[in-house]
Coordinates of C-alpha atoms in Angstrom, one line a residue:
Chain T
M287 CA -12.6 -4.3 -16.7
A288 CA -11.9 -7.8 -15.4
E289 CA -11.2 -8.5 -11.8
L290 CA -7.5 -9.3 -11.2
Q291 CA -7.4 -13.0 -10.7
T292 CA -4.6 -13.1 -8.2
R293 CA -2.6 -10.4 -6.4
T294 CA 0.6 -10.0 -8.1
E295 CA 3.7 -8.4 -6.7
P296 CA 3.5 -4.7 -6.0
V297 CA 5.3 -2.4 -8.4
I298 CA 4.4 0.8 -6.6
T299 CA 4.6 1.0 -2.8
V300 CA 3.6 4.2 -1.0
K301 CA 3.9 4.4 2.8
N302 CA 3.0 7.5 4.7
M303 CA 3.7 9.8 1.8
V304 CA 3.6 13.5 2.7
K305 CA 4.2 16.5 0.4
K306 CA 4.1 20.0 1.8
F307 CA 4.4 23.3 0.0
G308 CA 5.2 25.7 2.8
G309 CA 2.3 25.3 5.2
F310 CA 0.1 23.7 2.6
V311 CA -0.2 19.9 2.7
A312 CA -0.8 18.7 -0.8
N313 CA -0.4 15.0 0.0
D314 CA -1.4 14.1 3.5
N315 CA -0.1 10.7 4.5
L316 CA -0.9 8.6 1.5
N317 CA -0.7 4.8 1.8
F318 CA -1.3 2.4 -1.1
E319 CA 0.2 -0.3 -3.3
V320 CA -0.3 -0.9 -7.1
F321 CA 0.2 -4.4 -8.4
K322 CA 1.8 -5.6 -11.5
G323 CA -0.5 -5.8 -14.5
E324 CA -3.2 -3.7 -12.7
I325 CA -5.2 -0.8 -14.1
F326 CA -5.1 1.6 -11.1
G327 CA -7.5 4.5 -11.3
F328 CA -6.4 7.6 -9.4
L329 CA -9.4 9.8 -9.0
G330 CA -10.1 13.0 -7.2
A331 CA -11.5 16.5 -7.6
N332 CA -9.4 19.2 -9.3
G333 CA -6.9 20.4 -6.7
A334 CA -7.1 17.2 -4.6
G335 CA -3.4 16.6 -4.9
K336 CA -3.3 14.0 -7.7
T337 CA -0.8 15.7 -9.9
T338 CA 1.5 16.3 -7.0
A339 CA 1.5 12.6 -6.2
I340 CA 2.0 11.6 -9.8
K341 CA 5.0 13.9 -10.0
I342 CA 6.6 12.2 -7.0
L343 CA 5.8 8.7 -8.4
S344 CA 7.4 9.6 -11.7
G345 CA 10.6 10.9 -10.2
L346 CA 9.9 14.6 -11.0
S347 CA 9.4 15.8 -7.4
I348 CA 10.8 14.7 -4.0
P349 CA 8.3 14.0 -1.2
T350 CA 8.6 15.8 2.2
S351 CA 8.5 12.4 4.0
G352 CA 7.4 8.8 3.5
E353 CA 8.8 5.6 2.1
I354 CA 8.0 5.3 -1.6
K355 CA 9.2 2.8 -4.2
V356 CA 8.4 2.8 -7.9
A357 CA 9.5 -0.2 -10.1
G358 CA 11.7 -1.2 -7.2
F359 CA 13.5 2.2 -7.1
D360 CA 13.6 4.8 -4.3
V361 CA 11.9 8.1 -5.1
Y362 CA 14.6 10.1 -3.1
T363 CA 17.7 8.7 -4.5
Q364 CA 16.9 6.8 -7.7
T365 CA 14.8 9.2 -9.7
E366 CA 16.7 8.8 -12.9
L367 CA 16.2 5.0 -12.8
I368 CA 12.5 5.6 -12.1
K369 CA 12.2 7.8 -15.2
R370 CA 13.9 5.3 -17.3
N371 CA 11.6 2.5 -16.2
I372 CA 8.2 4.3 -16.5
G373 CA 6.2 5.8 -19.3
Y374 CA 4.3 9.1 -18.9
M375 CA 1.6 10.7 -20.9
S376 CA -0.5 13.8 -20.0
Q377 CA -3.2 15.6 -21.9
K378 CA -1.1 18.8 -21.9
F379 CA 2.3 17.6 -23.0
S380 CA 2.4 14.7 -25.3
L381 CA 4.1 15.2 -28.7
Y382 CA 6.0 17.8 -30.6
E383 CA 3.5 19.4 -32.9
D384 CA 6.1 20.6 -35.4
L385 CA 7.7 17.2 -35.9
T386 CA 6.3 14.3 -37.9
I387 CA 5.0 11.1 -36.3
K388 CA 8.2 9.3 -37.3
E389 CA 10.4 12.1 -35.9
N390 CA 8.6 12.0 -32.6
F391 CA 9.2 8.3 -32.3
R392 CA 12.9 8.8 -33.2
F393 CA 13.2 11.5 -30.6
Y394 CA 11.7 9.6 -27.8
A395 CA 13.5 6.5 -28.7
G396 CA 16.7 8.4 -28.4
V397 CA 15.8 9.9 -25.0
Y398 CA 14.9 6.5 -23.7
R399 CA 17.9 4.8 -25.3
V400 CA 16.1 2.3 -27.4
P401 CA 18.8 0.5 -29.5
Q402 CA 19.1 2.2 -32.9
K403 CA 18.5 -1.0 -34.8
E404 CA 15.2 -1.7 -33.0
I405 CA 13.7 1.8 -33.5
M406 CA 12.3 1.4 -37.0
P407 CA 10.8 -2.1 -36.7
R408 CA 9.3 -1.3 -33.4
M409 CA 7.9 1.9 -34.7
M410 CA 6.3 0.1 -37.6
D411 CA 4.7 -2.4 -35.2
A412 CA 3.4 0.3 -32.9
L413 CA 2.0 2.2 -35.9
A414 CA 0.4 -0.9 -37.3
E415 CA -1.3 -1.5 -34.0
V416 CA -3.0 2.0 -34.1
G417 CA -3.6 1.8 -37.8
L418 CA -1.5 4.9 -38.7
I419 CA 1.5 3.5 -40.7
K420 CA 0.6 5.5 -43.8
Y421 CA 0.6 8.8 -41.9
K422 CA 4.1 8.4 -40.5
D423 CA 5.4 11.4 -42.3
R424 CA 2.6 13.7 -41.3
L425 CA 3.2 16.6 -38.9
I426 CA 1.5 16.0 -35.5
S427 CA -0.1 19.4 -35.8
D428 CA -2.2 18.1 -38.8
L429 CA -3.7 15.2 -36.9
P430 CA -7.0 14.9 -35.0
L431 CA -6.8 14.9 -31.2
G432 CA -8.0 11.2 -31.0
W433 CA -5.0 10.2 -33.1
K434 CA -2.6 12.2 -31.1
Q435 CA -3.7 10.6 -28.0
K436 CA -3.2 7.1 -29.4
L437 CA 0.2 8.1 -30.7
A438 CA 1.2 9.7 -27.4
F439 CA 0.3 6.4 -25.6
S440 CA 2.3 4.4 -28.2
I441 CA 5.3 6.6 -27.6
A442 CA 4.9 6.6 -23.8
T443 CA 5.1 2.8 -23.9
F444 CA 7.7 2.6 -26.7
H445 CA 10.6 1.8 -24.4
N446 CA 8.5 -1.1 -22.8
P447 CA 8.2 0.5 -19.4
G448 CA 6.8 -1.7 -16.6
I449 CA 4.5 1.1 -15.5
V450 CA 2.8 3.8 -17.5
F451 CA 1.3 6.9 -15.9
L452 CA -1.6 8.5 -17.8
D453 CA -2.8 11.9 -16.6
E454 CA -6.3 12.6 -18.0
P455 CA -5.4 11.0 -21.3
T456 CA -8.9 11.2 -22.8
S457 CA -10.0 14.8 -22.0
G458 CA -12.1 16.3 -24.8
V459 CA -11.9 13.4 -27.4
D460 CA -15.0 11.9 -29.0
P461 CA -16.8 8.9 -27.4
V462 CA -15.4 6.5 -30.0
A463 CA -11.8 7.7 -29.7
R464 CA -12.1 7.5 -26.0
R465 CA -13.1 3.8 -26.2
N466 CA -10.5 3.0 -28.8
F467 CA -7.9 4.5 -26.4
W468 CA -9.1 2.3 -23.6
E469 CA -8.9 -0.7 -25.8
Q470 CA -5.3 0.2 -26.4
I471 CA -4.8 0.3 -22.6
F472 CA -6.5 -3.2 -22.2
K473 CA -4.1 -4.6 -24.8
T474 CA -1.1 -3.2 -23.0
V475 CA -2.1 -4.6 -19.6
Q476 CA -2.5 -8.0 -21.2
K477 CA 1.3 -7.9 -21.8
G478 CA 1.8 -7.3 -18.1
T479 CA 2.3 -3.5 -18.1
T480 CA 0.8 -1.7 -15.1
V481 CA -1.3 1.3 -15.8
F482 CA -1.8 4.2 -13.4
V483 CA -4.5 6.5 -14.8
T484 CA -6.4 9.7 -13.8
T485 CA -9.7 10.6 -15.5
H486 CA -12.8 12.8 -15.0
Y487 CA -14.9 10.3 -17.0
M488 CA -16.6 8.2 -14.4
D489 CA -17.5 5.4 -16.8
E490 CA -13.7 5.0 -17.4
A491 CA -13.3 4.5 -13.6
E492 CA -15.3 1.3 -14.1
Y493 CA -12.5 0.0 -16.4
C494 CA -10.0 0.0 -13.6
N495 CA -9.2 -3.0 -11.4
R496 CA -9.1 -0.7 -8.4
V497 CA -9.6 3.0 -7.9
S498 CA -8.6 5.4 -5.2
I499 CA -10.4 8.6 -4.6
M500 CA -8.5 11.6 -3.3
D501 CA -10.1 14.5 -1.5
K502 CA -8.1 17.5 0.0
G503 CA -4.9 15.7 0.0
K504 CA -6.0 12.4 1.5
I505 CA -7.1 9.1 0.0
V506 CA -10.6 8.7 1.2
A507 CA -11.6 5.4 -0.6
L508 CA -9.7 2.6 -2.3
N509 CA -11.1 -0.6 -3.7
S510 CA -12.5 -2.2 -6.8
P511 CA -15.3 -0.3 -8.5
N512 CA -17.8 -3.1 -7.6
M513 CA -16.8 -3.1 -3.9
L514 CA -16.9 0.7 -3.7
K515 CA -20.4 0.8 -5.2
A516 CA -21.6 -1.9 -2.9
A517 CA -20.1 -0.2 0.2
Y518 CA -21.6 3.2 -0.6
K519 CA -24.8 1.8 -2.0
V520 CA -24.7 3.4 -5.4
D521 CA -25.3 2.2 -8.9
N522 CA -22.4 3.9 -10.7
M523 CA -19.1 5.6 -10.2
F524 CA -20.5 9.0 -10.9
D525 CA -22.8 8.8 -8.0
L526 CA -20.1 7.3 -5.9
F527 CA -17.8 10.2 -6.7
L528 CA -20.5 12.8 -5.8
K529 CA -21.2 11.0 -2.6
I530 CA -17.6 10.8 -1.5
V531 CA -16.3 14.2 -2.7
R532 CA -19.2 16.5 -2.3
Chain B
M78 CA -33.5 34.4 -31.5
I79 CA -30.4 33.2 -33.3
I80 CA -30.8 32.1 -36.9
A81 CA -28.0 30.5 -38.8
E82 CA -28.4 29.7 -42.4
N83 CA -25.8 27.7 -44.4
I84 CA -22.8 28.7 -42.5
S85 CA -19.5 27.5 -43.9
K86 CA -16.0 28.0 -42.8
S87 CA -12.7 26.6 -44.2
Y88 CA -9.1 26.9 -43.1
Q89 CA -7.1 26.2 -46.3
E90 CA -8.2 22.8 -47.4
N91 CA -9.8 22.0 -44.1
Q92 CA -13.5 22.6 -44.0
A93 CA -14.5 23.2 -40.4
L94 CA -18.1 24.0 -41.0
K95 CA -20.1 22.6 -43.9
S96 CA -23.3 24.6 -44.6
V97 CA -24.7 24.5 -41.1
S98 CA -28.2 25.8 -40.3
F99 CA -30.1 26.0 -37.0
N100 CA -32.2 28.3 -34.8
I101 CA -31.9 29.0 -31.1
N102 CA -34.8 30.4 -29.2
D103 CA -34.8 33.2 -26.7
G104 CA -34.0 32.0 -23.2
E105 CA -33.0 28.6 -24.4
L106 CA -30.2 26.5 -23.0
F107 CA -28.8 25.1 -26.2
G108 CA -26.0 22.6 -26.4
F109 CA -23.5 21.7 -29.1
I110 CA -22.4 18.2 -28.4
G111 CA -19.4 16.9 -30.3
P112 CA -15.8 16.0 -30.0
D113 CA -12.7 18.1 -30.5
G114 CA -12.4 19.2 -34.1
A115 CA -16.1 19.0 -34.8
G116 CA -16.3 22.7 -35.6
K117 CA -17.8 23.9 -32.3
T118 CA -15.2 26.6 -31.6
S119 CA -15.4 28.0 -35.2
L120 CA -19.1 28.2 -34.9
F121 CA -19.0 29.9 -31.5
R122 CA -16.5 32.5 -32.8
I123 CA -18.8 33.2 -35.7
I124 CA -21.8 33.7 -33.4
A125 CA -19.7 36.0 -31.2
S126 CA -18.7 38.0 -34.3
L127 CA -15.1 37.2 -33.8
L128 CA -14.7 35.2 -37.0
L129 CA -16.2 35.8 -40.4
P130 CA -18.0 32.9 -42.1
D131 CA -17.0 32.2 -45.7
C132 CA -20.7 32.1 -46.7
G133 CA -24.1 31.9 -45.1
S134 CA -25.9 34.3 -42.8
L135 CA -26.2 34.4 -39.1
K136 CA -28.4 36.7 -37.1
V137 CA -28.3 37.3 -33.4
F138 CA -31.5 39.1 -32.1
D139 CA -31.9 40.5 -35.6
Y140 CA -28.3 41.8 -35.7
D141 CA -26.1 40.5 -38.6
V142 CA -22.9 39.0 -37.3
V143 CA -20.8 40.5 -40.1
K144 CA -22.3 44.0 -40.4
Q145 CA -23.5 44.7 -36.9
Y146 CA -20.8 43.2 -34.8
R147 CA -20.7 46.2 -32.5
E148 CA -24.2 45.7 -31.4
I149 CA -23.6 41.9 -31.1
R150 CA -20.6 42.4 -28.8
Q151 CA -22.7 44.5 -26.4
I152 CA -25.2 41.7 -25.9
T153 CA -23.0 38.6 -25.9
G154 CA -20.8 37.2 -23.2
Y155 CA -18.2 34.8 -24.6
M156 CA -16.1 32.3 -22.6
P157 CA -13.5 30.7 -24.8
G158 CA -12.3 27.2 -24.2
R159 CA -8.8 28.2 -23.4
F160 CA -8.4 30.4 -20.3
S161 CA -8.1 33.9 -21.8
L162 CA -8.0 36.3 -18.9
Y163 CA -5.0 38.4 -17.8
T164 CA -2.9 36.0 -15.7
D165 CA -0.9 38.9 -14.3
L166 CA -3.9 40.8 -13.0
S167 CA -5.7 39.9 -9.8
V168 CA -9.2 38.4 -9.8
E169 CA -10.7 41.7 -9.0
E170 CA -8.6 43.6 -11.5
N171 CA -9.7 41.3 -14.3
L172 CA -13.4 41.9 -13.4
D173 CA -12.8 45.7 -13.2
F174 CA -11.1 45.6 -16.5
F175 CA -13.9 43.8 -18.3
A176 CA -16.5 45.9 -16.6
S177 CA -14.8 49.1 -17.7
V178 CA -14.5 47.9 -21.3
F179 CA -18.3 47.7 -21.4
G180 CA -18.7 51.0 -19.5
T181 CA -20.0 49.4 -16.4
T182 CA -18.7 48.5 -12.9
L183 CA -18.5 45.4 -10.8
K184 CA -20.6 47.1 -8.2
E185 CA -23.4 47.7 -10.6
N186 CA -23.7 44.1 -11.7
Y187 CA -22.6 42.4 -8.5
E188 CA -26.0 41.0 -7.9
L189 CA -26.0 39.1 -11.3
I190 CA -22.7 37.4 -10.7
K191 CA -23.0 37.1 -7.0
D192 CA -23.7 33.3 -6.9
I193 CA -20.6 32.6 -8.9
Y194 CA -18.3 35.4 -7.7
I195 CA -18.9 34.7 -4.0
Q196 CA -17.0 31.5 -4.3
I197 CA -13.8 33.2 -5.5
E198 CA -14.2 36.5 -3.7
P199 CA -12.0 35.4 -0.8
F200 CA -9.2 35.2 -3.3
K201 CA -10.0 38.5 -5.1
D202 CA -6.4 39.8 -4.6
R203 CA -4.8 36.7 -6.0
L204 CA -3.3 36.8 -9.5
A205 CA -5.6 35.0 -12.0
G206 CA -2.7 32.9 -13.2
K207 CA -2.3 31.5 -9.6
L208 CA -5.9 30.2 -9.4
S209 CA -6.9 26.5 -9.5
G210 CA -8.7 25.2 -12.6
G211 CA -12.1 25.4 -10.9
M212 CA -11.6 29.0 -9.7
K213 CA -10.3 30.1 -13.1
Q214 CA -13.5 28.8 -14.7
K215 CA -15.7 30.7 -12.2
L216 CA -13.7 33.9 -12.8
A217 CA -14.0 33.5 -16.6
L218 CA -17.7 33.0 -16.2
S219 CA -18.0 36.1 -14.0
C220 CA -16.1 38.2 -16.6
A221 CA -18.3 36.9 -19.4
L222 CA -21.4 38.1 -17.4
I223 CA -20.2 41.4 -16.1
H224 CA -21.9 43.5 -18.8
R225 CA -25.3 41.7 -18.4
P226 CA -25.3 40.0 -21.8
R227 CA -28.5 38.6 -23.3
I228 CA -26.6 35.6 -24.7
L229 CA -23.9 33.6 -23.1
I230 CA -21.6 31.6 -25.3
L231 CA -19.6 29.0 -23.4
D232 CA -17.0 26.9 -25.3
E233 CA -16.4 23.6 -23.5
P234 CA -16.5 25.2 -20.0
T235 CA -16.3 21.8 -18.3
T236 CA -13.5 20.0 -20.3
G237 CA -10.9 18.6 -17.8
V238 CA -13.2 19.5 -14.9
D239 CA -14.0 17.0 -12.2
A240 CA -17.4 15.4 -11.8
V241 CA -18.4 17.4 -8.8
S242 CA -17.4 20.8 -10.2
R243 CA -19.2 19.9 -13.5
K244 CA -22.4 19.4 -11.6
E245 CA -22.0 22.6 -9.7
F246 CA -21.3 24.5 -13.0
W247 CA -24.5 23.2 -14.5
E248 CA -26.4 24.3 -11.5
L249 CA -25.0 27.8 -12.0
L250 CA -26.1 27.7 -15.6
D251 CA -29.7 26.8 -14.5
G252 CA -29.7 29.9 -12.3
L253 CA -28.6 32.1 -15.3
K254 CA -31.2 30.5 -17.5
A255 CA -33.9 31.3 -14.9
R256 CA -33.0 35.0 -15.4
G257 CA -33.8 34.7 -19.1
I258 CA -30.3 34.6 -20.5
T259 CA -29.9 32.6 -23.7
I260 CA -27.1 30.1 -23.2
I261 CA -25.1 28.4 -25.9
V262 CA -22.8 25.8 -24.6
S263 CA -20.5 23.1 -26.0
T264 CA -19.3 20.0 -24.3
P265 CA -17.6 16.6 -25.1
Y266 CA -19.5 15.1 -22.1
M267 CA -22.5 13.3 -23.4
D268 CA -24.3 13.3 -20.0
E269 CA -24.4 17.1 -20.1
A270 CA -26.6 16.9 -23.2
L271 CA -29.4 15.8 -20.9
L272 CA -29.2 19.1 -19.1
C273 CA -29.9 21.2 -22.3
D274 CA -33.3 22.2 -23.6
R275 CA -32.2 21.2 -27.1
V276 CA -28.9 19.9 -28.4
A277 CA -27.2 19.8 -31.8
L278 CA -25.0 16.8 -32.3
I279 CA -22.0 18.0 -34.4
Q280 CA -19.3 16.0 -36.0
E281 CA -16.8 17.0 -38.7
G282 CA -18.5 20.3 -39.5
N283 CA -22.0 18.8 -39.9
I284 CA -24.9 18.9 -37.6
L285 CA -26.1 15.4 -37.4
S286 CA -29.3 16.0 -35.4
V287 CA -31.1 18.9 -33.5
D288 CA -33.8 18.2 -31.0
S289 CA -34.5 18.0 -27.3
P290 CA -32.5 15.2 -25.6
G291 CA -35.8 13.4 -24.8
N292 CA -36.9 13.4 -28.5
I293 CA -33.5 12.3 -29.7
I294 CA -33.7 9.3 -27.5
K295 CA -37.4 8.6 -28.2
N296 CA -36.8 8.7 -32.0
Y297 CA -33.9 6.4 -32.0
N298 CA -35.0 3.2 -33.4
K299 CA -32.2 0.7 -32.7
K300 CA -32.2 -1.6 -29.8
V301 CA -29.3 -1.3 -27.4
Y302 CA -28.2 -4.3 -25.5
S303 CA -26.2 -4.0 -22.2
I304 CA -24.0 -7.0 -21.9
G305 CA -21.5 -8.1 -19.3
S306 CA -19.5 -11.2 -18.3
D307 CA -16.5 -12.1 -16.2
N308 CA -14.1 -10.9 -18.8
N309 CA -15.4 -7.9 -20.6
Y310 CA -12.3 -7.4 -22.7
R311 CA -12.7 -10.8 -24.3
L312 CA -16.4 -10.3 -24.5
L313 CA -15.8 -7.2 -26.6
T314 CA -13.7 -9.1 -29.1
D315 CA -16.3 -11.9 -29.3
L316 CA -19.2 -9.5 -29.8
R317 CA -17.4 -7.8 -32.6
A318 CA -17.0 -11.2 -34.2
Y319 CA -20.8 -11.9 -34.1
P320 CA -22.0 -12.1 -37.7
T321 CA -24.7 -9.4 -37.5
V322 CA -22.9 -7.0 -35.1
L323 CA -23.3 -3.3 -35.8
H324 CA -21.2 -1.8 -32.9
A325 CA -19.9 -3.1 -29.6
F326 CA -18.3 -0.7 -27.2
A327 CA -17.3 -0.5 -23.5
F328 CA -19.7 1.5 -21.4
G329 CA -18.5 1.5 -17.9
Q330 CA -19.2 -1.8 -16.1
Y331 CA -21.0 -3.3 -19.2
L332 CA -20.6 -3.3 -22.9
H333 CA -23.2 -1.8 -25.2
Y334 CA -24.1 -3.7 -28.3
T335 CA -26.2 -3.0 -31.3
D336 CA -27.1 -5.4 -34.0
S337 CA -27.8 -4.9 -37.8
N338 CA -30.8 -7.2 -37.4
P339 CA -33.8 -5.5 -35.8
E340 CA -35.3 -9.0 -35.2
L341 CA -32.3 -10.3 -33.3
N342 CA -33.2 -13.1 -30.9
I343 CA -31.5 -12.3 -27.6
N344 CA -31.2 -16.0 -26.8
D345 CA -29.2 -16.6 -29.9
L346 CA -26.7 -14.1 -28.7
G347 CA -26.7 -15.6 -25.3
T348 CA -26.0 -19.1 -26.7
Y349 CA -23.2 -17.7 -28.8
L350 CA -21.5 -16.1 -25.8
E351 CA -21.8 -19.4 -23.9
S352 CA -20.2 -21.2 -26.7
R353 CA -17.3 -18.8 -26.4
N354 CA -16.9 -19.9 -22.8
H355 CA -18.2 -16.7 -21.1
S356 CA -19.5 -17.1 -17.6
N357 CA -21.8 -14.9 -15.5
I358 CA -23.3 -13.4 -18.7
S359 CA -25.8 -10.7 -18.2
L360 CA -27.8 -9.5 -21.2
Q361 CA -30.6 -7.0 -21.4
V362 CA -32.2 -4.4 -23.7
I363 CA -31.8 -0.9 -22.2
E364 CA -33.0 2.5 -23.1
P365 CA -30.4 4.1 -25.2
G366 CA -28.4 7.1 -23.9
I367 CA -27.2 10.2 -25.9
E368 CA -23.8 8.6 -26.0
D369 CA -25.1 5.5 -27.7
I370 CA -26.9 7.5 -30.3
F371 CA -23.9 9.8 -30.9
I372 CA -21.6 6.8 -31.4
D373 CA -24.1 5.3 -33.8
L374 CA -24.4 8.6 -35.8
M375 CA -20.6 8.9 -35.8
E376 CA -20.1 5.4 -37.1
T377 CA -22.8 5.8 -39.7
V378 CA -21.2 9.0 -41.0
K379 CA -17.8 7.2 -41.2
V380 CA -19.3 4.3 -43.3
N381 CA -21.0 6.7 -45.7

């Protein structure tokens, strides 16, 4: 949304990343860096290889080759350290539907080893920020999707990770909830957190400091939205995406 | 013609549809635009005769959805929001199965689904569960069409689909519409509203407005300002603090702002933003989009 004033240090470094499944090359020699405090948009068509890359960057999958560091840790040998230092939220898996808001917070706090004494006060702060304190004993299954997404984000960042990965966080929610969600992202980056996000909403691509566009396993464009629009002579990110991917 | 009168549906204390009425004309491409939880899926299931309304009446080409569900199922193709084909059958087996249920064959209707099916035909021996998202969507559409329905009901066919595939999907719908098929579609993407003949904006079980996208925009009487500066996040906070603000929201590269004062002097707003130390301010009145109007309607409903 605002240009990054200065280049900060990289928190994700990807050099020559390749991931093959048998003969199929899902990630074909990817090269990029993501800087501290940046909102990095990771765009691409369905099946372009985004999810494969995110799985590697979040320590869930080992690449075939390449030199990749996330939060200073190696993706081959330090996956457990990576997992502890990042947050992850996807539209598919977010919260336990049959637990209450409070129980979900307690569960994740336990998984991420948040000190026992800090859990309650920090949960109350997080709930105050999204305006849901009085619903803390409600089951997740009883909440509207927009609330679930806000909560999933609060939980993904509850252990104060330096980097948070958001995989299509706003699919299907209403236009106001979508914007509220992005305001939550803006607030989080003000604190220095790095956000790595995928989306199919092209207006949301505009909110990123930089975006990369993947097509058939390769990164085919990477720059700030304004620079990309100028380079491809288009007015908006939707037209840019069509021009590059079609 | 589809005629719905005062349709209501509740699940325990949750009222999903609140006395909803509308008409859909033959051959129309009709969109239900609204977020998750608005009641779109309940409504579509009622139209497809898969769910009974608590009260109200709904007729599809003169057939009553409650009493004449058999006739309705012969003439409707329904593509649910969640992928509902047999994942352990191949592409071709799924099509054969749905064709045989309706007493027809793939061969007999090949020409109707050709434009869509041709794109997945190279994978016809692949299990449906092993297809990519875009291919699943095309198979589901082919299966919904295999019995030559007069009405096609598509529940959020493009949610989670990338921008290019979304565009291609709507081009396919245009082709089906040209064959005279009535299409009812729901979507959370406001830009897709513009591709419908008429749309119903739906929120929390109520239809807020039904009209052509052009008329909805033409009849909207608030001014929408597009505003940008070097720091849009701070700009958003400052605009929300302006005394006569109605709404301020991020819209891609700029913010969209509406004011409760129809006589607002744009220069006053500019001066205010300068006093808040914004630089490179751009400020102009723009034609509202469907998304602006939808947000305004949503916020108004909330206040009331």
